[in-house]
């Protein structure tokens, strides 16, 4: 069995380990906060991942899918925690993908004004993004992730064995995010820390660990997204617009893949990168067999209007764009240029 890789998220006295590798979920008892006497395990139907916190526990199953990310779920969970007798010294354990870790993390953040949470991330998207970094929250009818809090976990376990059973589309949902890390220094890190040629050439556990290490570094520098953390949204502006438009059958990672190619075209039109760098974006997307064509029926006017409503758009339309100094948050991107790039997709 390959060894478990440990990556730390350095946040002073709130620092925590992320353990990555085959069988990492079996470390749960070892990473539970000292003094926790019971655990509330939060999961979804169909997540068949056995965990043993090593203390008495009760399992709370929230509804399937993104619909579970609502305030009503938080209320029901907190009532359940209270009936179970969970105290502030105990622990919530989220076992699942991004929906579970967002919901379990938020319930932990508000129950008794905050109890510890440990995440056992079972999807690729959860392991390389959602479970790490402390963003928690739920959706409102008015939009995604509009209510939430930053609540860092006490530990995260990324068991790569759980990825083997993921349905192909669930895996693709994570591959778009994986592709993103190539442009956040992933290839350099793969070479320096893991001796690989590039991120996509690493074995899976090392690849997940490299993404976690990049995210840990960004979160340590900018925990509450005052600046650099926004770079993690590379490829997401078009992705979010397609998701909000809502007519397209796209998983998040599939939308991010389209958004990455689009962001490269925008950067090229703005003379920030050359044709070789655009080709490098395509090479990475092809390496993960990710399609990057705009879905049929996309209304360019609607997309440009949605860009203007993005949370980042405080100073005109804002994009994360590649350039000579790497990724940067660029405000005031011209709608004409964005329209031309949409036409070239
Ligand atoms: N998923 C982006 C972030 O954690 O900031």
mmCIF file of C-alpha atoms and ligand atoms in Angstrom:
data_model
loop_
_atom_site.group_PDB
_atom_site.id
_atom_site.type_symbol
_atom_site.label_atom_id
_atom_site.label_comp_id
_atom_site.label_asym_id
_atom_site.label_seq_id
_atom_site.Cartn_x
_atom_site.Cartn_y
_atom_site.Cartn_z
ATOM 1 C CA UNK A 1 0.000 0.000 0.000
ATOM 2 C CA UNK A 2 1.378 3.439 -0.894
ATOM 3 C CA UNK A 3 2.056 5.778 2.007
ATOM 4 C CA UNK A 4 -0.416 8.457 3.032
ATOM 5 C CA UNK A 5 0.759 11.928 1.936
ATOM 6 C CA UNK A 6 0.318 14.726 4.474
ATOM 7 C CA UNK A 7 -0.217 18.338 3.381
ATOM 8 C CA UNK A 8 -0.684 21.030 6.029
ATOM 9 C CA UNK A 9 -2.901 24.080 5.706
ATOM 10 C CA UNK A 10 -0.850 26.578 7.747
ATOM 11 C CA UNK A 11 -3.205 28.911 9.616
ATOM 12 C CA UNK A 12 -1.431 29.429 12.941
ATOM 13 C CA UNK A 13 -3.312 27.774 15.807
ATOM 14 C CA UNK A 14 -6.028 26.727 13.330
ATOM 15 C CA UNK A 15 -3.572 24.839 11.080
ATOM 16 C CA UNK A 16 -4.736 21.393 10.027
ATOM 17 C CA UNK A 17 -3.554 18.334 8.130
ATOM 18 C CA UNK A 18 -4.964 16.993 4.867
ATOM 19 C CA UNK A 19 -4.144 13.288 4.532
ATOM 20 C CA UNK A 20 -4.203 11.935 0.980
ATOM 21 C CA UNK A 21 -3.932 8.362 -0.256
ATOM 22 C CA UNK A 22 -5.464 4.912 -0.465
ATOM 23 C CA UNK A 23 -7.188 4.106 2.833
ATOM 24 C CA UNK A 24 -6.834 7.649 4.277
ATOM 25 C CA UNK A 25 -10.384 7.441 5.682
ATOM 26 C CA UNK A 26 -9.134 4.898 8.230
ATOM 27 C CA UNK A 27 -7.160 7.736 9.906
ATOM 28 C CA UNK A 28 -10.406 9.341 11.109
ATOM 29 C CA UNK A 29 -10.042 8.276 14.738
ATOM 30 C CA UNK A 30 -6.465 9.588 14.792
ATOM 31 C CA UNK A 31 -7.369 13.082 13.531
ATOM 32 C CA UNK A 32 -10.434 13.655 15.720
ATOM 33 C CA UNK A 33 -9.948 16.662 18.023
ATOM 34 C CA UNK A 34 -8.720 15.653 21.479
ATOM 35 C CA UNK A 35 -11.591 15.488 23.940
ATOM 36 C CA UNK A 36 -14.357 14.801 21.408
ATOM 37 C CA UNK A 37 -16.653 12.254 23.011
ATOM 38 C CA UNK A 38 -19.197 11.828 20.228
ATOM 39 C CA UNK A 39 -19.411 12.469 16.515
ATOM 40 C CA UNK A 40 -22.286 13.519 14.263
ATOM 41 C CA UNK A 41 -21.581 11.959 10.873
ATOM 42 C CA UNK A 42 -23.282 13.864 8.020
ATOM 43 C CA UNK A 43 -23.613 12.130 4.665
ATOM 44 C CA UNK A 44 -25.889 11.605 1.646
ATOM 45 C CA UNK A 45 -27.707 8.513 0.349
ATOM 46 C CA UNK A 46 -25.561 6.291 -1.854
ATOM 47 C CA UNK A 47 -22.249 7.336 -0.296
ATOM 48 C CA UNK A 48 -21.185 3.906 0.743
ATOM 49 C CA UNK A 49 -17.963 4.813 2.524
ATOM 50 C CA UNK A 50 -17.555 3.177 5.895
ATOM 51 C CA UNK A 51 -16.008 5.425 8.533
ATOM 52 C CA UNK A 52 -15.217 4.729 12.151
ATOM 53 C CA UNK A 53 -14.665 7.838 14.276
ATOM 54 C CA UNK A 54 -13.618 5.678 17.227
ATOM 55 C CA UNK A 55 -16.159 7.405 19.529
ATOM 56 C CA UNK A 56 -19.936 6.887 19.775
ATOM 57 C CA UNK A 57 -21.565 8.408 16.692
ATOM 58 C CA UNK A 58 -24.894 8.938 14.972
ATOM 59 C CA UNK A 59 -25.330 9.267 11.216
ATOM 60 C CA UNK A 60 -27.415 12.104 9.728
ATOM 61 C CA UNK A 61 -28.381 11.590 6.096
ATOM 62 C CA UNK A 62 -29.219 14.777 4.192
ATOM 63 C CA UNK A 63 -31.148 14.651 0.870
ATOM 64 C CA UNK A 64 -29.397 13.791 -2.369
ATOM 65 C CA UNK A 65 -28.021 16.389 -4.795
ATOM 66 C CA UNK A 66 -27.521 20.143 -4.711
ATOM 67 C CA UNK A 67 -31.116 20.613 -3.388
ATOM 68 C CA UNK A 68 -29.762 19.629 0.043
ATOM 69 C CA UNK A 69 -27.824 22.907 0.147
ATOM 70 C CA UNK A 70 -30.603 24.936 1.763
ATOM 71 C CA UNK A 71 -31.144 26.586 5.122
ATOM 72 C CA UNK A 72 -33.861 24.060 6.021
ATOM 73 C CA UNK A 73 -31.219 21.289 5.949
ATOM 74 C CA UNK A 74 -29.061 23.238 8.407
ATOM 75 C CA UNK A 75 -32.021 23.650 10.785
ATOM 76 C CA UNK A 76 -32.872 19.946 10.636
ATOM 77 C CA UNK A 77 -29.250 18.920 11.187
ATOM 78 C CA UNK A 78 -28.821 21.226 14.189
ATOM 79 C CA UNK A 79 -32.053 19.886 15.734
ATOM 80 C CA UNK A 80 -30.739 16.375 15.180
ATOM 81 C CA UNK A 81 -27.384 17.277 16.771
ATOM 82 C CA UNK A 82 -29.223 18.682 19.811
ATOM 83 C CA UNK A 83 -31.370 15.541 20.189
ATOM 84 C CA UNK A 84 -28.203 13.426 19.922
ATOM 85 C CA UNK A 85 -26.624 15.509 22.699
ATOM 86 C CA UNK A 86 -23.720 16.888 20.651
ATOM 87 C CA UNK A 87 -21.767 19.429 22.716
ATOM 88 C CA UNK A 88 -19.289 22.127 21.763
ATOM 89 C CA UNK A 89 -16.419 19.743 22.613
ATOM 90 C CA UNK A 90 -17.650 17.112 20.159
ATOM 91 C CA UNK A 91 -17.202 16.893 16.406
ATOM 92 C CA UNK A 92 -19.163 16.876 13.159
ATOM 93 C CA UNK A 93 -17.793 14.605 10.426
ATOM 94 C CA UNK A 94 -18.796 15.314 6.809
ATOM 95 C CA UNK A 95 -18.536 12.231 4.589
ATOM 96 C CA UNK A 96 -19.169 12.940 0.907
ATOM 97 C CA UNK A 97 -18.614 15.423 -1.892
ATOM 98 C CA UNK A 98 -18.852 19.202 -1.998
ATOM 99 C CA UNK A 99 -22.543 19.374 -1.063
ATOM 100 C CA UNK A 100 -21.954 17.367 2.113
ATOM 101 C CA UNK A 101 -18.822 19.231 3.181
ATOM 102 C CA UNK A 102 -20.448 22.653 2.492
ATOM 103 C CA UNK A 103 -23.535 21.697 4.527
ATOM 104 C CA UNK A 104 -21.788 19.785 7.333
ATOM 105 C CA UNK A 105 -19.210 22.584 7.628
ATOM 106 C CA UNK A 106 -21.881 25.287 7.859
ATOM 107 C CA UNK A 107 -23.950 23.311 10.401
ATOM 108 C CA UNK A 108 -20.760 22.854 12.467
ATOM 109 C CA UNK A 109 -19.981 26.579 12.164
ATOM 110 C CA UNK A 110 -23.331 27.654 13.619
ATOM 111 C CA UNK A 111 -24.281 24.829 16.026
ATOM 112 C CA UNK A 112 -23.503 26.014 19.583
ATOM 113 C CA UNK A 113 -21.721 28.925 17.809
ATOM 114 C CA UNK A 114 -19.156 26.533 16.405
ATOM 115 C CA UNK A 115 -18.057 22.928 16.869
ATOM 116 C CA UNK A 116 -15.114 21.189 15.228
ATOM 117 C CA UNK A 117 -15.609 19.548 11.838
ATOM 118 C CA UNK A 118 -13.546 16.896 10.053
ATOM 119 C CA UNK A 119 -14.183 16.176 6.375
ATOM 120 C CA UNK A 120 -13.850 12.795 4.686
ATOM 121 C CA UNK A 121 -13.970 13.914 1.046
ATOM 122 C CA UNK A 122 -15.147 11.135 -1.260
ATOM 123 C CA UNK A 123 -15.186 12.877 -4.664
ATOM 124 C CA UNK A 124 -12.355 14.331 -6.721
ATOM 125 C CA UNK A 125 -13.987 17.777 -6.635
ATOM 126 C CA UNK A 126 -14.314 17.555 -2.862
ATOM 127 C CA UNK A 127 -10.728 16.410 -2.360
ATOM 128 C CA UNK A 128 -8.993 19.014 -4.515
ATOM 129 C CA UNK A 129 -11.321 21.918 -3.765
ATOM 130 C CA UNK A 130 -14.506 21.935 -1.676
ATOM 131 C CA UNK A 131 -13.337 20.183 1.510
ATOM 132 C CA UNK A 132 -10.158 22.245 1.877
ATOM 133 C CA UNK A 133 -10.072 25.928 2.792
ATOM 134 C CA UNK A 134 -13.063 26.419 5.060
ATOM 135 C CA UNK A 135 -15.713 27.782 2.688
ATOM 136 C CA UNK A 136 -19.088 26.503 3.897
ATOM 137 C CA UNK A 137 -22.618 27.499 3.025
ATOM 138 C CA UNK A 138 -25.951 26.926 1.348
ATOM 139 C CA UNK A 139 -27.928 28.358 -1.566
ATOM 140 C CA UNK A 140 -30.926 30.702 -1.534
ATOM 141 C CA UNK A 141 -33.631 30.873 -4.207
ATOM 142 C CA UNK A 142 -31.816 34.087 -5.233
ATOM 143 C CA UNK A 143 -28.453 32.437 -5.927
ATOM 144 C CA UNK A 144 -25.766 29.876 -5.064
ATOM 145 C CA UNK A 145 -23.725 29.995 -1.845
ATOM 146 C CA UNK A 146 -25.321 33.263 -0.689
ATOM 147 C CA UNK A 147 -25.354 32.263 3.013
ATOM 148 C CA UNK A 148 -22.348 30.718 4.686
ATOM 149 C CA UNK A 149 -19.220 31.237 6.719
ATOM 150 C CA UNK A 150 -15.516 30.528 6.706
ATOM 151 C CA UNK A 151 -15.104 27.602 9.091
ATOM 152 C CA UNK A 152 -11.849 25.713 8.808
ATOM 153 C CA UNK A 153 -11.957 21.958 9.430
ATOM 154 C CA UNK A 154 -9.787 20.292 12.072
ATOM 155 C CA UNK A 155 -8.581 17.814 9.428
ATOM 156 C CA UNK A 156 -9.456 16.575 5.935
ATOM 157 C CA UNK A 157 -9.104 12.982 4.725
ATOM 158 C CA UNK A 158 -8.856 12.394 0.971
ATOM 159 C CA UNK A 159 -9.117 8.649 0.451
ATOM 160 C CA UNK A 160 -8.227 7.963 -3.178
ATOM 161 C CA UNK A 161 -9.846 4.487 -2.902
ATOM 162 C CA UNK A 162 -13.238 6.224 -2.858
ATOM 163 C CA UNK A 163 -12.552 7.749 -6.298
ATOM 164 C CA UNK A 164 -12.436 4.323 -7.976
ATOM 165 C CA UNK A 165 -16.208 3.901 -7.569
ATOM 166 C CA UNK A 166 -17.209 7.378 -8.774
ATOM 167 C CA UNK A 167 -19.582 7.467 -11.760
ATOM 168 C CA UNK A 168 -17.672 8.782 -14.849
ATOM 169 C CA UNK A 169 -19.516 12.126 -14.900
ATOM 170 C CA UNK A 170 -18.816 12.705 -11.203
ATOM 171 C CA UNK A 171 -15.134 12.154 -11.938
ATOM 172 C CA UNK A 172 -15.315 14.622 -14.865
ATOM 173 C CA UNK A 173 -16.829 17.159 -12.481
ATOM 174 C CA UNK A 174 -13.480 17.092 -10.666
ATOM 175 C CA UNK A 175 -11.272 16.940 -13.748
ATOM 176 C CA UNK A 176 -12.177 20.503 -14.782
ATOM 177 C CA UNK A 177 -10.900 21.741 -11.405
ATOM 178 C CA UNK A 178 -7.802 19.561 -11.751
ATOM 179 C CA UNK A 179 -7.078 21.177 -15.137
ATOM 180 C CA UNK A 180 -7.308 24.589 -13.445
ATOM 181 C CA UNK A 181 -4.413 23.764 -11.088
ATOM 182 C CA UNK A 182 -2.026 23.427 -14.060
ATOM 183 C CA UNK A 183 -2.254 27.209 -14.418
ATOM 184 C CA UNK A 184 -1.828 27.851 -10.696
ATOM 185 C CA UNK A 185 1.708 26.487 -10.652
ATOM 186 C CA UNK A 186 0.719 22.782 -10.691
ATOM 187 C CA UNK A 187 3.368 21.674 -13.175
ATOM 188 C CA UNK A 188 6.184 23.441 -11.298
ATOM 189 C CA UNK A 189 5.029 21.942 -7.993
ATOM 190 C CA UNK A 190 4.725 18.482 -9.560
ATOM 191 C CA UNK A 191 8.384 18.727 -10.595
ATOM 192 C CA UNK A 192 9.728 20.283 -7.376
ATOM 193 C CA UNK A 193 7.891 18.261 -4.760
ATOM 194 C CA UNK A 194 6.935 15.008 -6.483
ATOM 195 C CA UNK A 195 9.623 14.649 -9.183
ATOM 196 C CA UNK A 196 7.029 14.432 -11.977
ATOM 197 C CA UNK A 197 7.200 15.998 -15.429
ATOM 198 C CA UNK A 198 3.832 17.710 -15.097
ATOM 199 C CA UNK A 199 0.738 17.529 -12.906
ATOM 200 C CA UNK A 200 -1.099 15.168 -15.279
ATOM 201 C CA UNK A 201 1.906 12.802 -15.306
ATOM 202 C CA UNK A 202 1.725 12.174 -11.526
ATOM 203 C CA UNK A 203 -0.004 9.143 -9.960
ATOM 204 C CA UNK A 204 -3.478 10.042 -8.664
ATOM 205 C CA UNK A 205 -2.642 10.429 -4.949
ATOM 206 C CA UNK A 206 0.320 12.692 -5.688
ATOM 207 C CA UNK A 207 -1.794 14.682 -8.122
ATOM 208 C CA UNK A 208 -4.522 15.222 -5.517
ATOM 209 C CA UNK A 209 -1.871 16.117 -2.918
ATOM 210 C CA UNK A 210 -0.253 18.632 -5.300
ATOM 211 C CA UNK A 211 -3.621 20.357 -5.871
ATOM 212 C CA UNK A 212 -4.265 20.409 -2.110
ATOM 213 C CA UNK A 213 -0.788 21.904 -1.538
ATOM 214 C CA UNK A 214 -1.510 24.690 -4.048
ATOM 215 C CA UNK A 215 -4.874 25.402 -2.450
ATOM 216 C CA UNK A 216 -3.351 25.298 1.059
ATOM 217 C CA UNK A 217 -0.782 27.886 0.007
ATOM 218 C CA UNK A 218 -3.428 30.209 -1.468
ATOM 219 C CA UNK A 219 -5.749 29.820 1.556
ATOM 220 C CA UNK A 220 -2.892 30.473 3.998
ATOM 221 C CA UNK A 221 -2.085 33.716 2.140
ATOM 222 C CA UNK A 222 -5.688 34.919 1.827
ATOM 223 C CA UNK A 223 -8.105 32.935 3.968
ATOM 224 C CA UNK A 224 -11.189 35.105 3.439
ATOM 225 C CA UNK A 225 -10.687 35.990 -0.230
ATOM 226 C CA UNK A 226 -9.524 39.561 0.028
ATOM 227 C CA UNK A 227 -7.324 39.070 -3.048
ATOM 228 C CA UNK A 228 -5.224 36.081 -4.104
ATOM 229 C CA UNK A 229 -7.837 33.423 -3.231
ATOM 230 C CA UNK A 230 -9.969 34.751 -6.121
ATOM 231 C CA UNK A 231 -7.365 33.155 -8.458
ATOM 232 C CA UNK A 232 -8.902 29.786 -7.520
ATOM 233 C CA UNK A 233 -11.848 30.949 -9.628
ATOM 234 C CA UNK A 234 -9.807 30.699 -12.854
ATOM 235 C CA UNK A 235 -12.184 29.529 -15.600
ATOM 236 C CA UNK A 236 -15.198 30.033 -13.345
ATOM 237 C CA UNK A 237 -16.711 33.277 -14.700
ATOM 238 C CA UNK A 238 -18.042 31.679 -17.887
ATOM 239 C CA UNK A 239 -18.664 28.428 -15.982
ATOM 240 C CA UNK A 240 -20.906 30.210 -13.459
ATOM 241 C CA UNK A 241 -22.722 32.118 -16.236
ATOM 242 C CA UNK A 242 -23.477 28.826 -18.035
ATOM 243 C CA UNK A 243 -24.608 27.259 -14.762
ATOM 244 C CA UNK A 244 -26.849 30.230 -13.893
ATOM 245 C CA UNK A 245 -28.310 30.328 -17.433
ATOM 246 C CA UNK A 246 -29.343 26.827 -16.390
ATOM 247 C CA UNK A 247 -30.412 25.319 -19.711
ATOM 248 C CA UNK A 248 -27.277 23.265 -20.266
ATOM 249 C CA UNK A 249 -26.664 19.762 -18.982
ATOM 250 C CA UNK A 250 -23.218 20.521 -17.561
ATOM 251 C CA UNK A 251 -21.512 19.333 -14.387
ATOM 252 C CA UNK A 252 -19.466 22.028 -12.639
ATOM 253 C CA UNK A 253 -16.123 20.654 -13.858
ATOM 254 C CA UNK A 254 -17.371 20.414 -17.432
ATOM 255 C CA UNK A 255 -18.425 24.074 -17.270
ATOM 256 C CA UNK A 256 -15.008 25.020 -15.792
ATOM 257 C CA UNK A 257 -13.250 23.241 -18.688
ATOM 258 C CA UNK A 258 -15.180 25.405 -21.179
ATOM 259 C CA UNK A 259 -14.417 28.435 -19.014
ATOM 260 C CA UNK A 260 -10.667 27.701 -19.034
ATOM 261 C CA UNK A 261 -10.489 27.641 -22.837
ATOM 262 C CA UNK A 262 -12.567 30.811 -22.970
ATOM 263 C CA UNK A 263 -10.345 32.592 -20.439
ATOM 264 C CA UNK A 264 -7.318 31.684 -22.576
ATOM 265 C CA UNK A 265 -8.990 33.178 -25.677
ATOM 266 C CA UNK A 266 -9.859 36.353 -23.743
ATOM 267 C CA UNK A 267 -6.240 36.653 -22.527
ATOM 268 C CA UNK A 268 -4.984 36.133 -26.100
ATOM 269 C CA UNK A 269 -7.309 38.843 -27.461
ATOM 270 C CA UNK A 270 -6.101 41.157 -24.694
ATOM 271 C CA UNK A 271 -2.489 40.413 -25.779
ATOM 272 C CA UNK A 272 -1.621 38.987 -22.388
ATOM 273 C CA UNK A 273 -0.566 35.555 -23.692
ATOM 274 C CA UNK A 274 0.593 34.123 -27.040
ATOM 275 C CA UNK A 275 -0.738 31.313 -29.234
ATOM 276 C CA UNK A 276 1.564 28.740 -27.579
ATOM 277 C CA UNK A 277 -0.001 29.430 -24.202
ATOM 278 C CA UNK A 278 -3.504 29.082 -25.672
ATOM 279 C CA UNK A 279 -2.358 25.732 -27.135
ATOM 280 C CA UNK A 280 -1.066 24.725 -23.677
ATOM 281 C CA UNK A 281 -4.588 25.259 -22.269
ATOM 282 C CA UNK A 282 -5.953 23.010 -25.004
ATOM 283 C CA UNK A 283 -3.250 20.379 -24.331
ATOM 284 C CA UNK A 284 -4.230 20.193 -20.649
ATOM 285 C CA UNK A 285 -7.953 19.962 -21.434
ATOM 286 C CA UNK A 286 -7.242 17.225 -23.993
ATOM 287 C CA UNK A 287 -5.057 15.339 -21.489
ATOM 288 C CA UNK A 288 -8.139 15.027 -19.256
ATOM 289 C CA UNK A 289 -10.409 14.362 -22.269
ATOM 290 C CA UNK A 290 -12.473 17.403 -21.356
ATOM 291 C CA UNK A 291 -14.646 18.959 -24.049
ATOM 292 C CA UNK A 292 -14.387 22.729 -24.272
ATOM 293 C CA UNK A 293 -16.942 23.757 -26.905
ATOM 294 C CA UNK A 294 -19.733 26.151 -25.960
ATOM 295 C CA UNK A 295 -22.987 24.201 -25.715
ATOM 296 C CA UNK A 296 -25.443 24.783 -28.559
ATOM 297 C CA UNK A 297 -27.941 27.581 -28.017
ATOM 298 C CA UNK A 298 -25.783 29.836 -25.838
ATOM 299 C CA UNK A 299 -27.088 33.410 -26.051
ATOM 300 C CA UNK A 300 -24.029 35.687 -26.089
ATOM 301 C CA UNK A 301 -25.970 38.742 -24.836
ATOM 302 C CA UNK A 302 -27.296 36.767 -21.877
ATOM 303 C CA UNK A 303 -23.804 35.513 -21.008
ATOM 304 C CA UNK A 304 -22.284 39.026 -21.118
ATOM 305 C CA UNK A 305 -25.119 40.282 -18.904
ATOM 306 C CA UNK A 306 -24.450 37.415 -16.431
ATOM 307 C CA UNK A 307 -20.715 38.289 -16.374
ATOM 308 C CA UNK A 308 -21.756 41.713 -15.061
ATOM 309 C CA UNK A 309 -23.684 40.109 -12.190
ATOM 310 C CA UNK A 310 -20.784 37.910 -11.032
ATOM 311 C CA UNK A 311 -19.761 38.398 -7.358
ATOM 312 C CA UNK A 312 -16.284 39.543 -8.531
ATOM 313 C CA UNK A 313 -17.767 42.240 -10.810
ATOM 314 C CA UNK A 314 -17.324 45.206 -8.476
ATOM 315 C CA UNK A 315 -15.405 47.310 -11.009
ATOM 316 C CA UNK A 316 -16.837 46.458 -14.433
ATOM 317 C CA UNK A 317 -16.652 42.870 -15.687
ATOM 318 C CA UNK A 318 -13.843 41.106 -13.815
ATOM 319 C CA UNK A 319 -11.967 38.033 -15.029
ATOM 320 C CA UNK A 320 -9.092 35.946 -13.743
ATOM 321 C CA UNK A 321 -6.705 36.026 -16.712
ATOM 322 C CA UNK A 322 -3.376 34.440 -17.540
ATOM 323 C CA UNK A 323 -0.510 36.768 -18.438
ATOM 324 C CA UNK A 324 3.249 37.325 -18.287
ATOM 325 C CA UNK A 325 3.197 37.255 -14.471
ATOM 326 C CA UNK A 326 0.833 34.273 -14.272
ATOM 327 C CA UNK A 327 -2.822 34.498 -13.231
ATOM 328 C CA UNK A 328 -4.199 37.877 -12.164
ATOM 329 C CA UNK A 329 -7.611 39.324 -11.299
ATOM 330 C CA UNK A 330 -8.336 41.822 -14.096
ATOM 331 C CA UNK A 331 -11.200 44.333 -13.635
ATOM 332 C CA UNK A 332 -12.897 46.315 -16.404
ATOM 333 C CA UNK A 333 -12.595 43.728 -19.216
ATOM 334 C CA UNK A 334 -14.247 45.131 -22.371
ATOM 335 C CA UNK A 335 -17.632 43.561 -23.248
ATOM 336 C CA UNK A 336 -16.693 43.829 -26.967
ATOM 337 C CA UNK A 337 -13.577 41.743 -26.404
ATOM 338 C CA UNK A 338 -15.593 39.209 -24.366
ATOM 339 C CA UNK A 339 -18.140 38.994 -27.177
ATOM 340 C CA UNK A 340 -15.405 38.424 -29.798
ATOM 341 C CA UNK A 341 -13.946 35.634 -27.646
ATOM 342 C CA UNK A 342 -17.420 34.013 -27.380
ATOM 343 C CA UNK A 343 -17.689 34.136 -31.191
ATOM 344 C CA UNK A 344 -14.274 32.401 -31.499
ATOM 345 C CA UNK A 345 -15.280 29.520 -29.222
HETATM 346 N N1 LIG B 1 -13.507 26.949 -4.296
HETATM 347 C C1 LIG B 1 -12.770 28.124 -4.279
HETATM 348 C C2 LIG B 1 -12.271 28.472 -2.907
HETATM 349 O O1 LIG B 1 -12.277 27.644 -2.011
HETATM 350 O O2 LIG B 1 -11.870 29.585 -2.688
#
